[in-house]
Short mmCIF file of C-alpha atoms and ligand atoms in Angstrom, two decimals:
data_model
loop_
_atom_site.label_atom_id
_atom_site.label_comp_id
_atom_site.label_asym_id
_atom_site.label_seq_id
_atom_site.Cartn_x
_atom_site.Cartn_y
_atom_site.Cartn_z
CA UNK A 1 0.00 0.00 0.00
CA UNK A 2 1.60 3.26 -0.91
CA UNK A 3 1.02 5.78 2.21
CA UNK A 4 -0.01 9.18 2.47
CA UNK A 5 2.49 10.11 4.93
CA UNK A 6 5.79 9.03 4.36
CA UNK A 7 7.54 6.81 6.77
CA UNK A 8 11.11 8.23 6.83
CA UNK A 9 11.84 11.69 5.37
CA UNK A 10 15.55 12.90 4.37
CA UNK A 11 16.28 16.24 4.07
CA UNK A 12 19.57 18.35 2.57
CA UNK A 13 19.56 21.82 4.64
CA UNK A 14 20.49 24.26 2.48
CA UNK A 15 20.77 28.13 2.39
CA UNK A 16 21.46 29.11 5.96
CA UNK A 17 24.53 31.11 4.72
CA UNK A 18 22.20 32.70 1.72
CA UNK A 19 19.62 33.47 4.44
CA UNK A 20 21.65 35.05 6.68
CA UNK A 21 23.60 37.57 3.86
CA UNK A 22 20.11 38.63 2.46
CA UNK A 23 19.35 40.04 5.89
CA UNK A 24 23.07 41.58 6.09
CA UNK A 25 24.07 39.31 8.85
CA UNK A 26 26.92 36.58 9.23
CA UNK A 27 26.76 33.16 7.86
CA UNK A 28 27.30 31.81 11.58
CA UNK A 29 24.51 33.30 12.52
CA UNK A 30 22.28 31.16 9.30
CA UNK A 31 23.58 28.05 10.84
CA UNK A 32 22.33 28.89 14.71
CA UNK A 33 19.07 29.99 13.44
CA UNK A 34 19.37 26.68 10.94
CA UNK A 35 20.24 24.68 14.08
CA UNK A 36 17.31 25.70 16.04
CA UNK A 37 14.75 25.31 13.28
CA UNK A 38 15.74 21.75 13.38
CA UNK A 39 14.36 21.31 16.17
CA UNK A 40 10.94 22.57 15.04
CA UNK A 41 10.65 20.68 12.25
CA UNK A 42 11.60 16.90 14.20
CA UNK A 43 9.00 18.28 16.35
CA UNK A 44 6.12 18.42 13.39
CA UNK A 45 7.19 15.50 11.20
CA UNK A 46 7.24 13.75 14.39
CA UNK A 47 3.52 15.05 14.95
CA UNK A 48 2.69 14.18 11.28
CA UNK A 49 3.15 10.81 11.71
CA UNK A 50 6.70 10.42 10.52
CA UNK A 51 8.80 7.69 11.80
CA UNK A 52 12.47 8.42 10.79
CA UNK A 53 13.97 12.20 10.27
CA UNK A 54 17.74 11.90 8.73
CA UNK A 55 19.21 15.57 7.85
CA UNK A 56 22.28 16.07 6.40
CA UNK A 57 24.23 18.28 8.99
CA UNK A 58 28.05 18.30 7.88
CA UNK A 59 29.44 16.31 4.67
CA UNK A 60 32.56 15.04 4.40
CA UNK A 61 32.74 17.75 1.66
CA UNK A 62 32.46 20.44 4.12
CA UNK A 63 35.55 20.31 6.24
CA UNK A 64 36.92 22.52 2.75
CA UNK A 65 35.04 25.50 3.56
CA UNK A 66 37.09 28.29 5.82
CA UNK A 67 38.13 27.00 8.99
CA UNK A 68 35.76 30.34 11.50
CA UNK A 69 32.90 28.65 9.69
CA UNK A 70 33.70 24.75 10.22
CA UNK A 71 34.38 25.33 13.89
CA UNK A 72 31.27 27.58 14.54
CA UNK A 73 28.79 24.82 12.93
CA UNK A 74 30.95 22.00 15.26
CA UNK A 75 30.51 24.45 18.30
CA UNK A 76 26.47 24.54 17.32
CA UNK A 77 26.91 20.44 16.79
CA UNK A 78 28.36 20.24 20.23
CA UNK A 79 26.39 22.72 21.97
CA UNK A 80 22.96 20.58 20.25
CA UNK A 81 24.34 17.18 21.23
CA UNK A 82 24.71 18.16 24.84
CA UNK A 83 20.98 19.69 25.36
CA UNK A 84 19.93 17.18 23.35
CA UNK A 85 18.55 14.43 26.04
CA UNK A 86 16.07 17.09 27.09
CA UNK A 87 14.61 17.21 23.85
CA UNK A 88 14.98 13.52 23.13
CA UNK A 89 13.27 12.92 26.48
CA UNK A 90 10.49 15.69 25.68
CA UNK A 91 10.01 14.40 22.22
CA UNK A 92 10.07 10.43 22.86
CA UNK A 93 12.82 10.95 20.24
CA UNK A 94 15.69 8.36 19.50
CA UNK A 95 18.65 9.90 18.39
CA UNK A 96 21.64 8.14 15.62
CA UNK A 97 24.28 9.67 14.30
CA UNK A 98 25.17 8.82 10.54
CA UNK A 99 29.05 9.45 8.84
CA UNK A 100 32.27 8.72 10.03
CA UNK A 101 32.11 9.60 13.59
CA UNK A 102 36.09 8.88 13.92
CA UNK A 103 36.71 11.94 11.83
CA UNK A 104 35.10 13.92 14.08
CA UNK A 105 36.73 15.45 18.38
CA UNK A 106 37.15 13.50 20.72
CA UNK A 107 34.48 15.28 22.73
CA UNK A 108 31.56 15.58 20.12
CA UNK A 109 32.31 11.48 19.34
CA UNK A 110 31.55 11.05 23.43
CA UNK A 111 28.13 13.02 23.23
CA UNK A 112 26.99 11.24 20.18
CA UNK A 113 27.70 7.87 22.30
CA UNK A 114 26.10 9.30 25.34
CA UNK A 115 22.90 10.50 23.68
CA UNK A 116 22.54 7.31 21.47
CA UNK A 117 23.06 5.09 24.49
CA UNK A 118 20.35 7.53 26.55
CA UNK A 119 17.62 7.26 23.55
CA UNK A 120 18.09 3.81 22.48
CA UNK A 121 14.49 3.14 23.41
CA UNK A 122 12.94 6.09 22.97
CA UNK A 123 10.47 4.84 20.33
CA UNK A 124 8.48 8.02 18.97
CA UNK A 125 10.74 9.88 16.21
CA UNK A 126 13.71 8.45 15.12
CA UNK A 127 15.75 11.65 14.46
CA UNK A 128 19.57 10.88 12.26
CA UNK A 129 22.07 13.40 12.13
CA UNK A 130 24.32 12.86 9.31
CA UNK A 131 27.78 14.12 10.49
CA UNK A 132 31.31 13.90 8.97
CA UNK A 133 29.07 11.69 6.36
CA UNK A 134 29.67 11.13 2.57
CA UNK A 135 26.99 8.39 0.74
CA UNK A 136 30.61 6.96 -1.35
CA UNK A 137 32.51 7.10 1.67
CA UNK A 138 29.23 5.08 3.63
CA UNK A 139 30.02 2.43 0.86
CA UNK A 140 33.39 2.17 0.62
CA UNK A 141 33.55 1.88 4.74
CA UNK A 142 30.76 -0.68 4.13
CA UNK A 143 32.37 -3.05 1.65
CA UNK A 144 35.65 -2.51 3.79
CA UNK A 145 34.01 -3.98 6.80
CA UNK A 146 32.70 -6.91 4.58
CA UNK A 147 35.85 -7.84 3.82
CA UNK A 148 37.73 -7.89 7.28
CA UNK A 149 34.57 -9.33 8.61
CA UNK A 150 34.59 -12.44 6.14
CA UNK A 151 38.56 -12.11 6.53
CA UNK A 152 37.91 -12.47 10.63
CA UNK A 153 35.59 -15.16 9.79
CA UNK A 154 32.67 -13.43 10.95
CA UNK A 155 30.96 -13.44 7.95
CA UNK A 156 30.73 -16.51 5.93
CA UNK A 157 33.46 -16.40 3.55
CA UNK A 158 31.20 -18.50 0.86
CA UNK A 159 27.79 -16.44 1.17
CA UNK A 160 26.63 -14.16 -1.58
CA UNK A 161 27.16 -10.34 -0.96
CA UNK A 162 23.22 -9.36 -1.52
CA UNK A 163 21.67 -6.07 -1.28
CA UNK A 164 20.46 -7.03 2.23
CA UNK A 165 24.23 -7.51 3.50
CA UNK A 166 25.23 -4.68 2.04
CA UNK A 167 22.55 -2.63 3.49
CA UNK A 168 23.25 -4.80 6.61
CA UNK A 169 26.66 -2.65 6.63
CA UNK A 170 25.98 0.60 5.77
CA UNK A 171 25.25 3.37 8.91
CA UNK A 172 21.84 3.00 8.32
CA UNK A 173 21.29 -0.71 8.93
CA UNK A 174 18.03 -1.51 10.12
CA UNK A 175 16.38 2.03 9.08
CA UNK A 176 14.08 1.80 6.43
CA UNK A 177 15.29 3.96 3.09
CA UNK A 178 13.81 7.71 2.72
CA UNK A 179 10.60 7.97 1.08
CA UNK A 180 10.77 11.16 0.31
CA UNK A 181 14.01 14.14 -0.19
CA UNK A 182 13.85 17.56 0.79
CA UNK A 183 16.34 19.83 -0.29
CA UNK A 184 15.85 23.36 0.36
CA UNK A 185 17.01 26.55 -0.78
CA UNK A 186 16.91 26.30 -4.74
CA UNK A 187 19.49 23.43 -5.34
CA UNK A 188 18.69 20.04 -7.00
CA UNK A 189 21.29 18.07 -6.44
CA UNK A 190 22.05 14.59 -4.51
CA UNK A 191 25.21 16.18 -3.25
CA UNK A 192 26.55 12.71 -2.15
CA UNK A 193 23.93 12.02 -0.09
CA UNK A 194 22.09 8.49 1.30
CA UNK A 195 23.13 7.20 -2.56
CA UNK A 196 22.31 4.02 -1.74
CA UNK A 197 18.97 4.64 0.23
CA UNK A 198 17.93 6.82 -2.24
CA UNK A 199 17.63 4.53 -4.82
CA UNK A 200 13.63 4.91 -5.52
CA UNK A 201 13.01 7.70 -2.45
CA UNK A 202 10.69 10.74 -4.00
CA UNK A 203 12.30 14.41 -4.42
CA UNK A 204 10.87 17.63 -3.60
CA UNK A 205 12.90 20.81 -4.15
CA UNK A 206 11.53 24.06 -2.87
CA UNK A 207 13.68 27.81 -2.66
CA UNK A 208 13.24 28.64 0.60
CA UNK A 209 16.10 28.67 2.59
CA UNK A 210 16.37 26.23 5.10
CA UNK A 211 16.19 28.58 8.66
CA UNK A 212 12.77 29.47 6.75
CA UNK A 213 11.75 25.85 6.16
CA UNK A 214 8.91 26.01 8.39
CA UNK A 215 5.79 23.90 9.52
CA UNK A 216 3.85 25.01 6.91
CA UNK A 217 6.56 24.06 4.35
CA UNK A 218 6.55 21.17 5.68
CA UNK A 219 3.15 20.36 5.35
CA UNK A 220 3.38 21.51 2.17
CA UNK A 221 6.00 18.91 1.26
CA UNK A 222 4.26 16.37 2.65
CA UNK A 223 0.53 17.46 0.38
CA UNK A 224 2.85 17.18 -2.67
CA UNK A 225 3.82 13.64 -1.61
CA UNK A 226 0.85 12.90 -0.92
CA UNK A 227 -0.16 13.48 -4.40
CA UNK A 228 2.59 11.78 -6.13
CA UNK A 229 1.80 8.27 -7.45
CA UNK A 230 4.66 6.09 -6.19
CA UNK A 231 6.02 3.63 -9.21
CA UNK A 232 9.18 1.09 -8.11
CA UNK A 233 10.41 0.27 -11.05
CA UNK A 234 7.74 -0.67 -13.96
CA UNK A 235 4.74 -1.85 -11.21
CA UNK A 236 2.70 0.38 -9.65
CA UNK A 237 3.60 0.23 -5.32
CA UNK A 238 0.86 -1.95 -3.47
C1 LIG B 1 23.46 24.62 5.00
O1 LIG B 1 23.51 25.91 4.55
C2 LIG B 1 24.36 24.43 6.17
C3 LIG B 1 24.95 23.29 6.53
C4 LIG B 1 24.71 22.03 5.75
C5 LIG B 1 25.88 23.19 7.70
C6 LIG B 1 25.31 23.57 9.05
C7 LIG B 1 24.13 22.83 9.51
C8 LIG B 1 23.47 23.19 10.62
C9 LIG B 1 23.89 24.32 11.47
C10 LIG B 1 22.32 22.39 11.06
C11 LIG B 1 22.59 21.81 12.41
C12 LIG B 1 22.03 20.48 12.58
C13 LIG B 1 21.65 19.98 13.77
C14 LIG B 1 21.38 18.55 13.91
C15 LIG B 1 21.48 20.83 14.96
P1 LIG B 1 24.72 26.46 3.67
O2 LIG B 1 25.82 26.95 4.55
O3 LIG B 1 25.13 25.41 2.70
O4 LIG B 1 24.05 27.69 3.00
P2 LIG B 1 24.45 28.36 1.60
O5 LIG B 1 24.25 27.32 0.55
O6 LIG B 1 23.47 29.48 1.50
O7 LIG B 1 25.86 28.81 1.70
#
């Protein structure tokens, strides 16, 4: 059955830097007001009936941009992942991280272990931050594990490599893939993201900038979804 509300929404942020120069302010300041409107929109998909949020926070592409910029959005990381059990606990919300978490301090890799550990069972919203995370890089780590873990004997040396162990590997096991893309802020591109997961997910582009991606957009995302026939392949989704 194809649903009206989709089950696990991805979204690319974009446009907190464009927001914040069309008002004459920093870019910094985009990505705090970008930060916090995260927050508001977990909370409405979350009332909407979505299961799993997964936004793409920091790309493995992003360490190139100036260095004032790439520690301010790590400060707002940190700063979120530490007052994040409140709104876990206050949202029923279990929170993953997604991306290679050994590129990232010392410190931020502790509070993503602490706050994964403290929601594990949290079972309203299951909110993914994609951090340090590259969809090529998700594969190659993937197919890298695969072969020390067949090497180590843990994985049967003779089996098949299917889609399902693959999947089995990847950051996301055991989420379902995205049913529907947002990416915000006039840009229609993939940009490396969820490659693999994305395989027959649903895209919806809009220009508004992401600090202005708001519950209304939202729901206005989710209409257009509504609306869309899903097709896998040739035959029609039942
Ligand atoms: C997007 O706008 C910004 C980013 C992808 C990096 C910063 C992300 C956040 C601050 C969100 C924080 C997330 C959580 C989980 C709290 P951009 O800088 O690409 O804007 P531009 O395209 O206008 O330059």
């Amino acid at each position: 059955m194809s649903h009206s509300v989709p089950q696990h929404i991805a979204i690319i942020l974009d446009g907190n830097g464009r927001w914040a120069a069309a008002k004459g302010m920093p870019r910094t300041y985009g990505h705090t007001m970008g930060a916090k409107n995260v927050e508001t929109i977990c909370r409405a998909a979350g009332e909407a009936g979505v299961k799993y949020l997964t936004v793409y926070a920091f790309s493995t592409e992003n360490w190139g941009r100036p260095s004032a910029e790439v520690s301010a959005i790590m400060d707002l990381l940190r700063n979120y992942l530490k007052t994040c059990r409140k709104i876990a606990k206050k949202n029923n919300m279990r929170v993953k991280v997604i991306g290679d978490k050994s590129g990232l301090d010392e410190d931020i890799q502790h509070s993503i272990e602490d706050i994964e550990g403290f929601s594990r069972d949290f079972d309203g919203l299951t909110f993914q931050i994609a951090l340090n995370y590259g969809g090529r890089d998700e594969i190659v780590r993937a197919v890298n594990r695969i072969i020390s873990d067949r090497e180590k004997g843990l994985l049967d040396s003779k089996a098949e490599i299917t889609e399902e162990v693959i999947s089995s590997y990847l950051d996301t096991a055991g989420i379902p893939d995205p049913d529907l893309l947002i990416r915000t802020s006039g840009e229609e591109r993939l940009s490396n993201f969820l490659l693999w997961q994305n395989a027959y997910t649903e895209f919806y582009f809009t220009s508004v900038h992401w600090p202005d991606f708001n519950e209304n957009e939202l729901k206005a995302a989710l209409d257009e979804y509504s609306l869309r026939n899903r097709r896998y392949g040739k035959t029609e989704a039942s």
